[in-house]
Amino acid sequence: MNTPTARQPDIAVEMRDIVKRFPGVVANDHVTFIALRGEIHALLGENGAGKSTLMNVLSGLYTPEEGEIFINGEKVVFHSPRDAIAAGVGMVHQHFRLVPTLTVIENVILGLDDPKFRLKLEGARAKIQSLSEQYGLKIDPDAFIWQLSVGEQQRVEIIKALYRGAQILILDEPTAVLTPQETEELFRTLRSMAEKGHTIIFISHKLDEVMAIADRVTVLRQGKVVATVAIDEVNKEKLAEMMVGRPVIFRIEKPEIEPGEEVLRVEDLHVRNDKGLPALQGVSFVVREHEIVGVAGVSGNGQTELAEALYGLRPVEKGRIFLYGRDITQASTRDIIREGVAQIPEDRHREGSVGNMGISENLIMKHYRRSPVSRGPLIDWGYVRDFARKLVKRFNIAAPSIHTKARLLSGGNLQKLILARELSSEPGLIIAMHPTQGLDVGATESVRKQLLEEREKGAGILLISEDLDEVMQLSDRILVIYEGQIMGETPGEGADRNEIGLMMAGENRSGTGDTSLQRNTSNA
Amino acid sequence: MTPTPSSSSHRLPRLSLERRLTSPWWLSWVIPIASVALALLAGALIIASQGVNPWEAYRAMFEGAFGTGYGVAETLVKAIPLMLAGLGVSVAFRMKLWNIGAEGQLWMGAWAAAGVGLFLYPAWNLPPWLAILLMMAAAVVAGGLWGAIPGVLKGVLQVNEIITSLMLNYVAISWVLYFVDILWRDPGGLGFPNTAPLDKAIWLPKLTWIPFLPKGHRVHAGLLIAILAAVFIWFLLNRTKWGYEVRVIGENPEAARHAGMPIVRNIILVMILSGALAGLAGMAEMAGVAHRLQRGLSPGYGYTAIIVAWLAKLNPFGVLLVAVLFGGLLVAGDQIQLTMNLPRSISDILQGLILFFVLGGEIFGRYRLRLR
Ligand SMILES: Nc1ncnc2c1ncn2[C@@H]1O[C@H](COP(=O)(O)OP(=O)(O)OP(=O)(O)O)[C@@H](O)[C@H]1O
Ligand SMILES: [Mg+2]
């Protein structure tokens, strides 16, 4: 047993019996993980299963308490990401680590020893261009990071790793933030890298993607390896069951309900973005009780600004917003919260939580003004503790205690925390942005169920998401947004994917949404 | 094209910093203690350069500040304004408002209190207890308003509060000295730049009941005010809705905005509170120690308070403790000047060194040093 199997020539990575503990949790419990040269290896598991931790060990960020790592058959000990990259292991984190005010080239060579004093950008530019051609990573080396879309920033991260000679590339949930088109491009790149002998390890919660691109899959559950299997031995349902430990139903019941009263009415909304340019140009729609209205669109077409304007976070230039018939166009966020509007924000770290505060303190961010969480000017921390314990249980937030700092939660658990907070206030209107982004299949299922439950209870829900499957599965009606305008509306039931795709690309820009939709349908 | 990692393998070993993802619990204790020890070590070099045995000097300093009842009393006296101003600074820092203006706020507080004590009290024939309360109220209002100026500028116009609060220090001191030197100058003061003394009845009472302190010590009721203020601040931050807002805004303003917390209003309120506490420090020093408004009323308490707040990690009770240590340092400075023939500024140098090393040491809480 003790001779490392890594002596075999085609094994690129072997991690043996890795143990990594954090206060209160064993994140990796004797994990053995093998990835072959030239393969795309998917790492699956529920939120908090220990995937990111394992890959952080492999990329030198964490030092494991126990276990050994072999790269190409040679034992290695990493003290830092520098050691790992020197051994050919590079990682693209879910939160990119780029400097926005620097250019692509500058970011790529940042931290390298090579140009000792004077920057020699020309050599770097040539090398970046050759990498970018080789792997189909389109990028302008002189662009500033802040000018780039999320997908482009990811390409910079990949180039950065390749530039440093990464033979083994780890990607932590790379597709969570990408549009379908960007995902396609990324997959093409990954395939071409694998063909050239690179080893790709990628973490994802999207089983369709895993089935589409991976050669082999390793499933983790609660810090332990469930199995490593070849992709043709399994299907989606089987993978889900391995992850969760029970069968997962992918089709969820969506009962037929007549929509009720009007909850939200938006009339001719005009809003500007941070740069002062028009972000919404005359958006109008209605959300009623018992209704989920999906907003589909490629990110950056005004979705963020729409959510912010509705929540009182962004000034409205023109147009009006009504909640239950009352004009709330100028209302403050605080009043809008009091009127029963809940929000699942886009960026759960920056907008949705306070990393340095505990779970319980994060859970009361929308409730602290009202009894029984507070009485008069005082917060009743005894009540808060009970309240937090109840929510942690009801929403299955996995954490050592209710005082665990939010920044220590795994991505999925943080999202559950936000959901718990927002849904526990019995909202009348829910503005949900990418509510299942980064959630595992089980949690995704439960979030979708929760949203449907709220719909049954009478809430109106505005679901803003790039995940077309999600929008189509949950929505009663779908609005397609492109460059700040609604391109058209289709019923959720039996919506045509291609048609929505076309509208997302802004193809039928002429006339109002409805007529263009009709024209398009008749053409098809 | 396969770049090999070996290109970097034959270079000299060197130091590098690596980010810590988790830090052991004891680290947050060991680092500040080690930092202070190193600062004292560096201070020893400076003392030695003056031809004085540093060990002797430190012993004399410790003796002077804590070794005798008189020393302890004086240490407490100096600690009182540091406590109050330090609490003020720590409240602002909690919300990441870098109020550097405690010194000016302190002077404004002292000025307003002196105005009440010197003129309103005799004119309105107030009972002394009421006059003392009014002096405190005046100091709170004046310090608070002086803090409100950078607060409003920051909240409404996004003007950097570090610069405005710092500049207002010079304005405040000049303003007060104009009164001291000219408008309120004591005609019977033999040419000394100070106002007439306050009536004895409205001095902050001495805490004569404290055991072990020598007779005639100068520890006054400002100590009680400071302790009450610390309890109040702790309660405010940890038990009230408002304190919760302040903490959330300080940690993550964007999340606070999404929770509908009034950020601009709280910036202004926190600056008012911060200034009010510093104003109280000025009142306590004026009515408890100097008993008049005079030049040199504060030897820079408002600046030392910044160090105190930071070393206390913004914890209100920590501020009380650290203020006593720094009060001791001030007393010790006077002491060694007398006994060891060392310049008084040694204690300023030590203050600076301690801040320098503690700030520098903080990096080891977040990073790990490695030889590679
Ligand atoms: N720095 C840390 N300190 C303390 N606990 C941590 C830390 N990082 C992770 N954990 C805990 O370790 C466990 C595994 O976390 P990890 O981030 O590896 O999960 P994951 O599988 O990547 O989940 P997700 O799919 O939600 O991203 C979780 O319970 C998490 O709370
Ligand atoms: Mg993760």
PDB file of C-alpha atoms in Angstrom, chain A residues 201-387:
ATOM      1  CA  ILE A 201      -9.368  19.795 -12.180  1.00  0.00           C
ATOM      2  CA  PHE A 202     -12.578  21.687 -11.945  1.00  0.00           C
ATOM      3  CA  ILE A 203     -15.186  22.134  -9.289  1.00  0.00           C
ATOM      4  CA  SER A 204     -18.772  22.577 -10.320  1.00  0.00           C
ATOM      5  CA  HIS A 205     -22.280  22.147  -9.069  1.00  0.00           C
ATOM      6  CA  LYS A 206     -23.780  21.970 -12.538  1.00  0.00           C
ATOM      7  CA  LEU A 207     -24.141  18.309 -13.318  1.00  0.00           C
ATOM      8  CA  ASP A 208     -24.973  18.853 -16.970  1.00  0.00           C
ATOM      9  CA  GLU A 209     -21.651  20.552 -17.410  1.00  0.00           C
ATOM     10  CA  VAL A 210     -19.815  17.833 -15.586  1.00  0.00           C
ATOM     11  CA  MET A 211     -21.433  15.222 -17.807  1.00  0.00           C
ATOM     12  CA  ALA A 212     -20.541  17.266 -20.871  1.00  0.00           C
ATOM     13  CA  ILE A 213     -16.886  17.933 -20.233  1.00  0.00           C
ATOM     14  CA  ALA A 214     -15.345  15.726 -17.551  1.00  0.00           C
ATOM     15  CA  ASP A 215     -13.453  12.499 -18.176  1.00  0.00           C
ATOM     16  CA  ARG A 216     -13.579  11.354 -14.590  1.00  0.00           C
ATOM     17  CA  VAL A 217     -15.353  12.558 -11.479  1.00  0.00           C
ATOM     18  CA  THR A 218     -14.469  12.439  -7.797  1.00  0.00           C
ATOM     19  CA  VAL A 219     -17.321  12.953  -5.362  1.00  0.00           C
ATOM     20  CA  LEU A 220     -16.775  14.239  -1.826  1.00  0.00           C
ATOM     21  CA  ARG A 221     -19.280  14.099   0.965  1.00  0.00           C
ATOM     22  CA  GLN A 222     -18.665  15.645   4.393  1.00  0.00           C
ATOM     23  CA  GLY A 223     -14.935  15.707   3.892  1.00  0.00           C
ATOM     24  CA  LYS A 224     -14.611  12.125   2.674  1.00  0.00           C
ATOM     25  CA  VAL A 225     -14.284  10.654  -0.793  1.00  0.00           C
ATOM     26  CA  VAL A 226     -17.396   8.785  -1.895  1.00  0.00           C
ATOM     27  CA  ALA A 227     -15.887   7.497  -5.143  1.00  0.00           C
ATOM     28  CA  THR A 228     -13.926   8.339  -8.239  1.00  0.00           C
ATOM     29  CA  VAL A 229     -15.683   7.196 -11.409  1.00  0.00           C
ATOM     30  CA  ALA A 230     -15.299   7.488 -15.149  1.00  0.00           C
ATOM     31  CA  ILE A 231     -17.949   9.684 -16.672  1.00  0.00           C
ATOM     32  CA  ASP A 232     -19.432   6.978 -18.911  1.00  0.00           C
ATOM     33  CA  GLU A 233     -20.157   4.823 -15.875  1.00  0.00           C
ATOM     34  CA  VAL A 234     -22.596   7.361 -14.420  1.00  0.00           C
ATOM     35  CA  ASN A 235     -25.423   9.700 -15.259  1.00  0.00           C
ATOM     36  CA  LYS A 236     -26.687  12.897 -13.721  1.00  0.00           C
ATOM     37  CA  GLU A 237     -29.067  11.213 -11.315  1.00  0.00           C
ATOM     38  CA  LYS A 238     -26.390   8.820 -10.126  1.00  0.00           C
ATOM     39  CA  LEU A 239     -23.947  11.665  -9.485  1.00  0.00           C
ATOM     40  CA  ALA A 240     -26.527  13.612  -7.547  1.00  0.00           C
ATOM     41  CA  GLU A 241     -27.287  10.611  -5.427  1.00  0.00           C
ATOM     42  CA  MET A 242     -23.584  10.030  -4.715  1.00  0.00           C
ATOM     43  CA  MET A 243     -23.255  13.644  -3.598  1.00  0.00           C
ATOM     44  CA  VAL A 244     -26.292  13.932  -1.419  1.00  0.00           C
ATOM     45  CA  GLY A 245     -26.648  10.337  -0.292  1.00  0.00           C
ATOM     46  CA  ARG A 246     -30.244  10.101  -1.440  1.00  0.00           C
ATOM     47  CA  PRO A 247     -32.044  10.337  -4.781  1.00  0.00           C
ATOM     48  CA  VAL A 248     -32.587  13.900  -5.974  1.00  0.00           C
ATOM     49  CA  ILE A 249     -35.631  14.889  -7.956  1.00  0.00           C
ATOM     50  CA  PHE A 250     -34.700  17.256 -10.720  1.00  0.00           C
ATOM     51  CA  ARG A 251     -38.197  18.102 -11.837  1.00  0.00           C
ATOM     52  CA  ILE A 252     -39.957  20.026  -9.177  1.00  0.00           C
ATOM     53  CA  GLU A 253     -43.679  20.340  -8.870  1.00  0.00           C
ATOM     54  CA  LYS A 254     -44.993  23.722  -9.783  1.00  0.00           C
ATOM     55  CA  PRO A 255     -48.653  23.853  -9.002  1.00  0.00           C
ATOM     56  CA  GLU A 256     -50.943  25.863 -11.233  1.00  0.00           C
ATOM     57  CA  ILE A 257     -52.032  29.000  -9.361  1.00  0.00           C
ATOM     58  CA  GLU A 258     -54.026  31.967 -10.578  1.00  0.00           C
ATOM     59  CA  PRO A 259     -52.001  35.112  -9.983  1.00  0.00           C
ATOM     60  CA  GLY A 260     -53.625  37.514  -7.530  1.00  0.00           C
ATOM     61  CA  GLU A 261     -53.360  41.218  -6.906  1.00  0.00           C
ATOM     62  CA  GLU A 262     -50.663  43.315  -8.425  1.00  0.00           C
ATOM     63  CA  VAL A 263     -47.628  43.530  -6.122  1.00  0.00           C
ATOM     64  CA  LEU A 264     -45.097  45.417  -8.189  1.00  0.00           C
ATOM     65  CA  ARG A 265     -45.681  47.709 -11.116  1.00  0.00           C
ATOM     66  CA  VAL A 266     -42.797  49.304 -12.967  1.00  0.00           C
ATOM     67  CA  GLU A 267     -43.561  52.013 -15.484  1.00  0.00           C
ATOM     68  CA  ASP A 268     -41.118  53.337 -18.059  1.00  0.00           C
ATOM     69  CA  LEU A 269     -38.118  53.005 -15.752  1.00  0.00           C
ATOM     70  CA  HIS A 270     -34.954  54.884 -16.687  1.00  0.00           C
ATOM     71  CA  VAL A 271     -31.835  54.422 -14.582  1.00  0.00           C
ATOM     72  CA  ARG A 272     -28.164  55.192 -15.073  1.00  0.00           C
ATOM     73  CA  ASN A 273     -25.257  52.938 -14.200  1.00  0.00           C
ATOM     74  CA  ASP A 274     -22.190  53.833 -12.101  1.00  0.00           C
ATOM     75  CA  LYS A 275     -20.467  55.394 -15.068  1.00  0.00           C
ATOM     76  CA  GLY A 276     -23.454  57.666 -15.665  1.00  0.00           C
ATOM     77  CA  LEU A 277     -24.547  55.879 -18.822  1.00  0.00           C
ATOM     78  CA  PRO A 278     -28.137  54.773 -19.385  1.00  0.00           C
ATOM     79  CA  ALA A 279     -28.586  51.282 -17.926  1.00  0.00           C
ATOM     80  CA  LEU A 280     -32.363  50.957 -18.105  1.00  0.00           C
ATOM     81  CA  GLN A 281     -34.218  52.676 -20.891  1.00  0.00           C
ATOM     82  CA  GLY A 282     -37.927  52.506 -20.407  1.00  0.00           C
ATOM     83  CA  VAL A 283     -38.572  49.218 -18.665  1.00  0.00           C
ATOM     84  CA  SER A 284     -42.174  48.394 -17.757  1.00  0.00           C
ATOM     85  CA  PHE A 285     -43.617  45.254 -16.236  1.00  0.00           C
ATOM     86  CA  VAL A 286     -45.873  43.917 -13.524  1.00  0.00           C
ATOM     87  CA  VAL A 287     -45.424  41.225 -10.862  1.00  0.00           C
ATOM     88  CA  ARG A 288     -48.506  39.848  -9.174  1.00  0.00           C
ATOM     89  CA  GLU A 289     -49.155  37.706  -6.125  1.00  0.00           C
ATOM     90  CA  HIS A 290     -48.526  33.994  -6.622  1.00  0.00           C
ATOM     91  CA  GLU A 291     -46.353  34.789  -9.576  1.00  0.00           C
ATOM     92  CA  ILE A 292     -42.702  34.306 -10.472  1.00  0.00           C
ATOM     93  CA  VAL A 293     -41.530  36.634 -13.184  1.00  0.00           C
ATOM     94  CA  GLY A 294     -38.167  35.692 -14.611  1.00  0.00           C
ATOM     95  CA  VAL A 295     -35.760  38.209 -16.095  1.00  0.00           C
ATOM     96  CA  ALA A 296     -33.446  36.470 -18.526  1.00  0.00           C
ATOM     97  CA  GLY A 297     -30.494  38.145 -20.139  1.00  0.00           C
ATOM     98  CA  VAL A 298     -26.750  38.180 -20.491  1.00  0.00           C
ATOM     99  CA  SER A 299     -25.277  39.850 -17.442  1.00  0.00           C
ATOM    100  CA  GLY A 300     -24.489  43.527 -17.768  1.00  0.00           C
ATOM    101  CA  ASN A 301     -27.652  44.392 -19.641  1.00  0.00           C
ATOM    102  CA  GLY A 302     -29.194  46.323 -16.784  1.00  0.00           C
ATOM    103  CA  GLN A 303     -30.185  43.542 -14.403  1.00  0.00           C
ATOM    104  CA  THR A 304     -28.071  44.827 -11.536  1.00  0.00           C
ATOM    105  CA  GLU A 305     -29.376  48.340 -11.959  1.00  0.00           C
ATOM    106  CA  LEU A 306     -32.949  47.084 -12.124  1.00  0.00           C
ATOM    107  CA  ALA A 307     -32.592  45.211  -8.843  1.00  0.00           C
ATOM    108  CA  GLU A 308     -30.919  48.192  -7.202  1.00  0.00           C
ATOM    109  CA  ALA A 309     -33.523  50.673  -8.386  1.00  0.00           C
ATOM    110  CA  LEU A 310     -36.344  48.483  -7.111  1.00  0.00           C
ATOM    111  CA  TYR A 311     -34.621  48.226  -3.747  1.00  0.00           C
ATOM    112  CA  GLY A 312     -34.088  51.962  -3.348  1.00  0.00           C
ATOM    113  CA  LEU A 313     -30.353  51.689  -3.849  1.00  0.00           C
ATOM    114  CA  ARG A 314     -30.117  53.618  -7.102  1.00  0.00           C
ATOM    115  CA  PRO A 315     -31.777  56.875  -8.086  1.00  0.00           C
ATOM    116  CA  VAL A 316     -34.522  56.649 -10.670  1.00  0.00           C
ATOM    117  CA  GLU A 317     -34.105  59.076 -13.491  1.00  0.00           C
ATOM    118  CA  LYS A 318     -37.503  58.695 -15.030  1.00  0.00           C
ATOM    119  CA  GLY A 319     -40.479  56.439 -14.594  1.00  0.00           C
ATOM    120  CA  ARG A 320     -42.270  55.096 -11.559  1.00  0.00           C
ATOM    121  CA  ILE A 321     -42.321  52.080  -9.287  1.00  0.00           C
ATOM    122  CA  PHE A 322     -45.448  51.024  -7.401  1.00  0.00           C
ATOM    123  CA  LEU A 323     -45.667  48.521  -4.581  1.00  0.00           C
ATOM    124  CA  TYR A 324     -49.241  47.410  -3.896  1.00  0.00           C
ATOM    125  CA  GLY A 325     -50.352  50.479  -5.821  1.00  0.00           C
ATOM    126  CA  ARG A 326     -48.289  52.860  -3.677  1.00  0.00           C
ATOM    127  CA  ASP A 327     -45.605  54.921  -5.344  1.00  0.00           C
ATOM    128  CA  ILE A 328     -42.212  53.887  -3.939  1.00  0.00           C
ATOM    129  CA  THR A 329     -40.066  55.457  -6.627  1.00  0.00           C
ATOM    130  CA  GLN A 330     -38.364  57.752  -4.126  1.00  0.00           C
ATOM    131  CA  ALA A 331     -38.652  55.534  -1.064  1.00  0.00           C
ATOM    132  CA  SER A 332     -35.570  54.609   0.957  1.00  0.00           C
ATOM    133  CA  THR A 333     -34.252  51.067   1.179  1.00  0.00           C
ATOM    134  CA  ARG A 334     -35.299  51.032   4.787  1.00  0.00           C
ATOM    135  CA  ASP A 335     -38.923  51.828   3.927  1.00  0.00           C
ATOM    136  CA  ILE A 336     -38.903  49.300   1.121  1.00  0.00           C
ATOM    137  CA  ILE A 337     -37.678  46.613   3.515  1.00  0.00           C
ATOM    138  CA  ARG A 338     -40.390  47.601   5.978  1.00  0.00           C
ATOM    139  CA  GLU A 339     -42.997  47.244   3.268  1.00  0.00           C
ATOM    140  CA  GLY A 340     -42.021  43.602   2.982  1.00  0.00           C
ATOM    141  CA  VAL A 341     -39.618  43.507   0.073  1.00  0.00           C
ATOM    142  CA  ALA A 342     -36.854  40.928   0.372  1.00  0.00           C
ATOM    143  CA  GLN A 343     -33.724  40.830  -1.691  1.00  0.00           C
ATOM    144  CA  ILE A 344     -31.243  38.133  -2.536  1.00  0.00           C
ATOM    145  CA  PRO A 345     -28.326  40.258  -3.712  1.00  0.00           C
ATOM    146  CA  GLU A 346     -25.981  39.531  -6.551  1.00  0.00           C
ATOM    147  CA  ASP A 347     -22.752  39.537  -4.550  1.00  0.00           C
ATOM    148  CA  ARG A 348     -23.265  37.640  -1.356  1.00  0.00           C
ATOM    149  CA  HIS A 349     -19.910  38.627   0.144  1.00  0.00           C
ATOM    150  CA  ARG A 350     -19.955  42.314  -0.624  1.00  0.00           C
ATOM    151  CA  GLU A 351     -23.649  43.109  -0.440  1.00  0.00           C
ATOM    152  CA  GLY A 352     -25.267  40.243   1.366  1.00  0.00           C
ATOM    153  CA  SER A 353     -23.216  39.602   4.465  1.00  0.00           C
ATOM    154  CA  VAL A 354     -20.671  40.920   6.917  1.00  0.00           C
ATOM    155  CA  GLY A 355     -17.716  38.551   6.816  1.00  0.00           C
ATOM    156  CA  ASN A 356     -16.346  39.433  10.233  1.00  0.00           C
ATOM    157  CA  MET A 357     -19.628  38.987  12.052  1.00  0.00           C
ATOM    158  CA  GLY A 358     -21.190  35.775  13.231  1.00  0.00           C
ATOM    159  CA  ILE A 359     -24.073  33.941  11.635  1.00  0.00           C
ATOM    160  CA  SER A 360     -26.590  35.217  14.166  1.00  0.00           C
ATOM    161  CA  GLU A 361     -25.563  38.844  13.694  1.00  0.00           C
ATOM    162  CA  ASN A 362     -25.813  38.385   9.955  1.00  0.00           C
ATOM    163  CA  LEU A 363     -29.255  36.859  10.250  1.00  0.00           C
ATOM    164  CA  ILE A 364     -30.824  39.915  11.879  1.00  0.00           C
ATOM    165  CA  MET A 365     -29.623  42.524   9.396  1.00  0.00           C
ATOM    166  CA  LYS A 366     -33.144  43.016   8.092  1.00  0.00           C
ATOM    167  CA  HIS A 367     -35.003  42.278  11.319  1.00  0.00           C
ATOM    168  CA  TYR A 368     -33.085  44.191  13.947  1.00  0.00           C
ATOM    169  CA  ARG A 369     -35.360  47.216  13.817  1.00  0.00           C
ATOM    170  CA  ARG A 370     -38.479  45.356  14.840  1.00  0.00           C
ATOM    171  CA  SER A 371     -39.792  43.513  17.831  1.00  0.00           C
ATOM    172  CA  PRO A 372     -39.143  40.824  18.974  1.00  0.00           C
ATOM    173  CA  VAL A 373     -35.539  41.048  17.762  1.00  0.00           C
ATOM    174  CA  SER A 374     -35.299  44.424  19.397  1.00  0.00           C
ATOM    175  CA  ARG A 375     -37.296  46.124  22.082  1.00  0.00           C
ATOM    176  CA  GLY A 376     -37.092  49.875  22.026  1.00  0.00           C
ATOM    177  CA  PRO A 377     -33.497  50.799  21.309  1.00  0.00           C
ATOM    178  CA  LEU A 378     -32.123  47.484  22.591  1.00  0.00           C
ATOM    179  CA  ILE A 379     -31.454  44.245  20.767  1.00  0.00           C
ATOM    180  CA  ASP A 380     -32.595  41.135  22.593  1.00  0.00           C
ATOM    181  CA  TRP A 381     -29.586  38.891  22.011  1.00  0.00           C
ATOM    182  CA  GLY A 382     -31.223  36.017  23.849  1.00  0.00           C
ATOM    183  CA  TYR A 383     -34.042  36.049  21.358  1.00  0.00           C
ATOM    184  CA  VAL A 384     -31.551  36.471  18.513  1.00  0.00           C
ATOM    185  CA  ARG A 385     -29.739  33.295  19.541  1.00  0.00           C
ATOM    186  CA  ASP A 386     -32.939  31.253  19.509  1.00  0.00           C
ATOM    187  CA  PHE A 387     -33.987  32.847  16.262  1.00  0.00           C
TER     188      PHE A 387
END
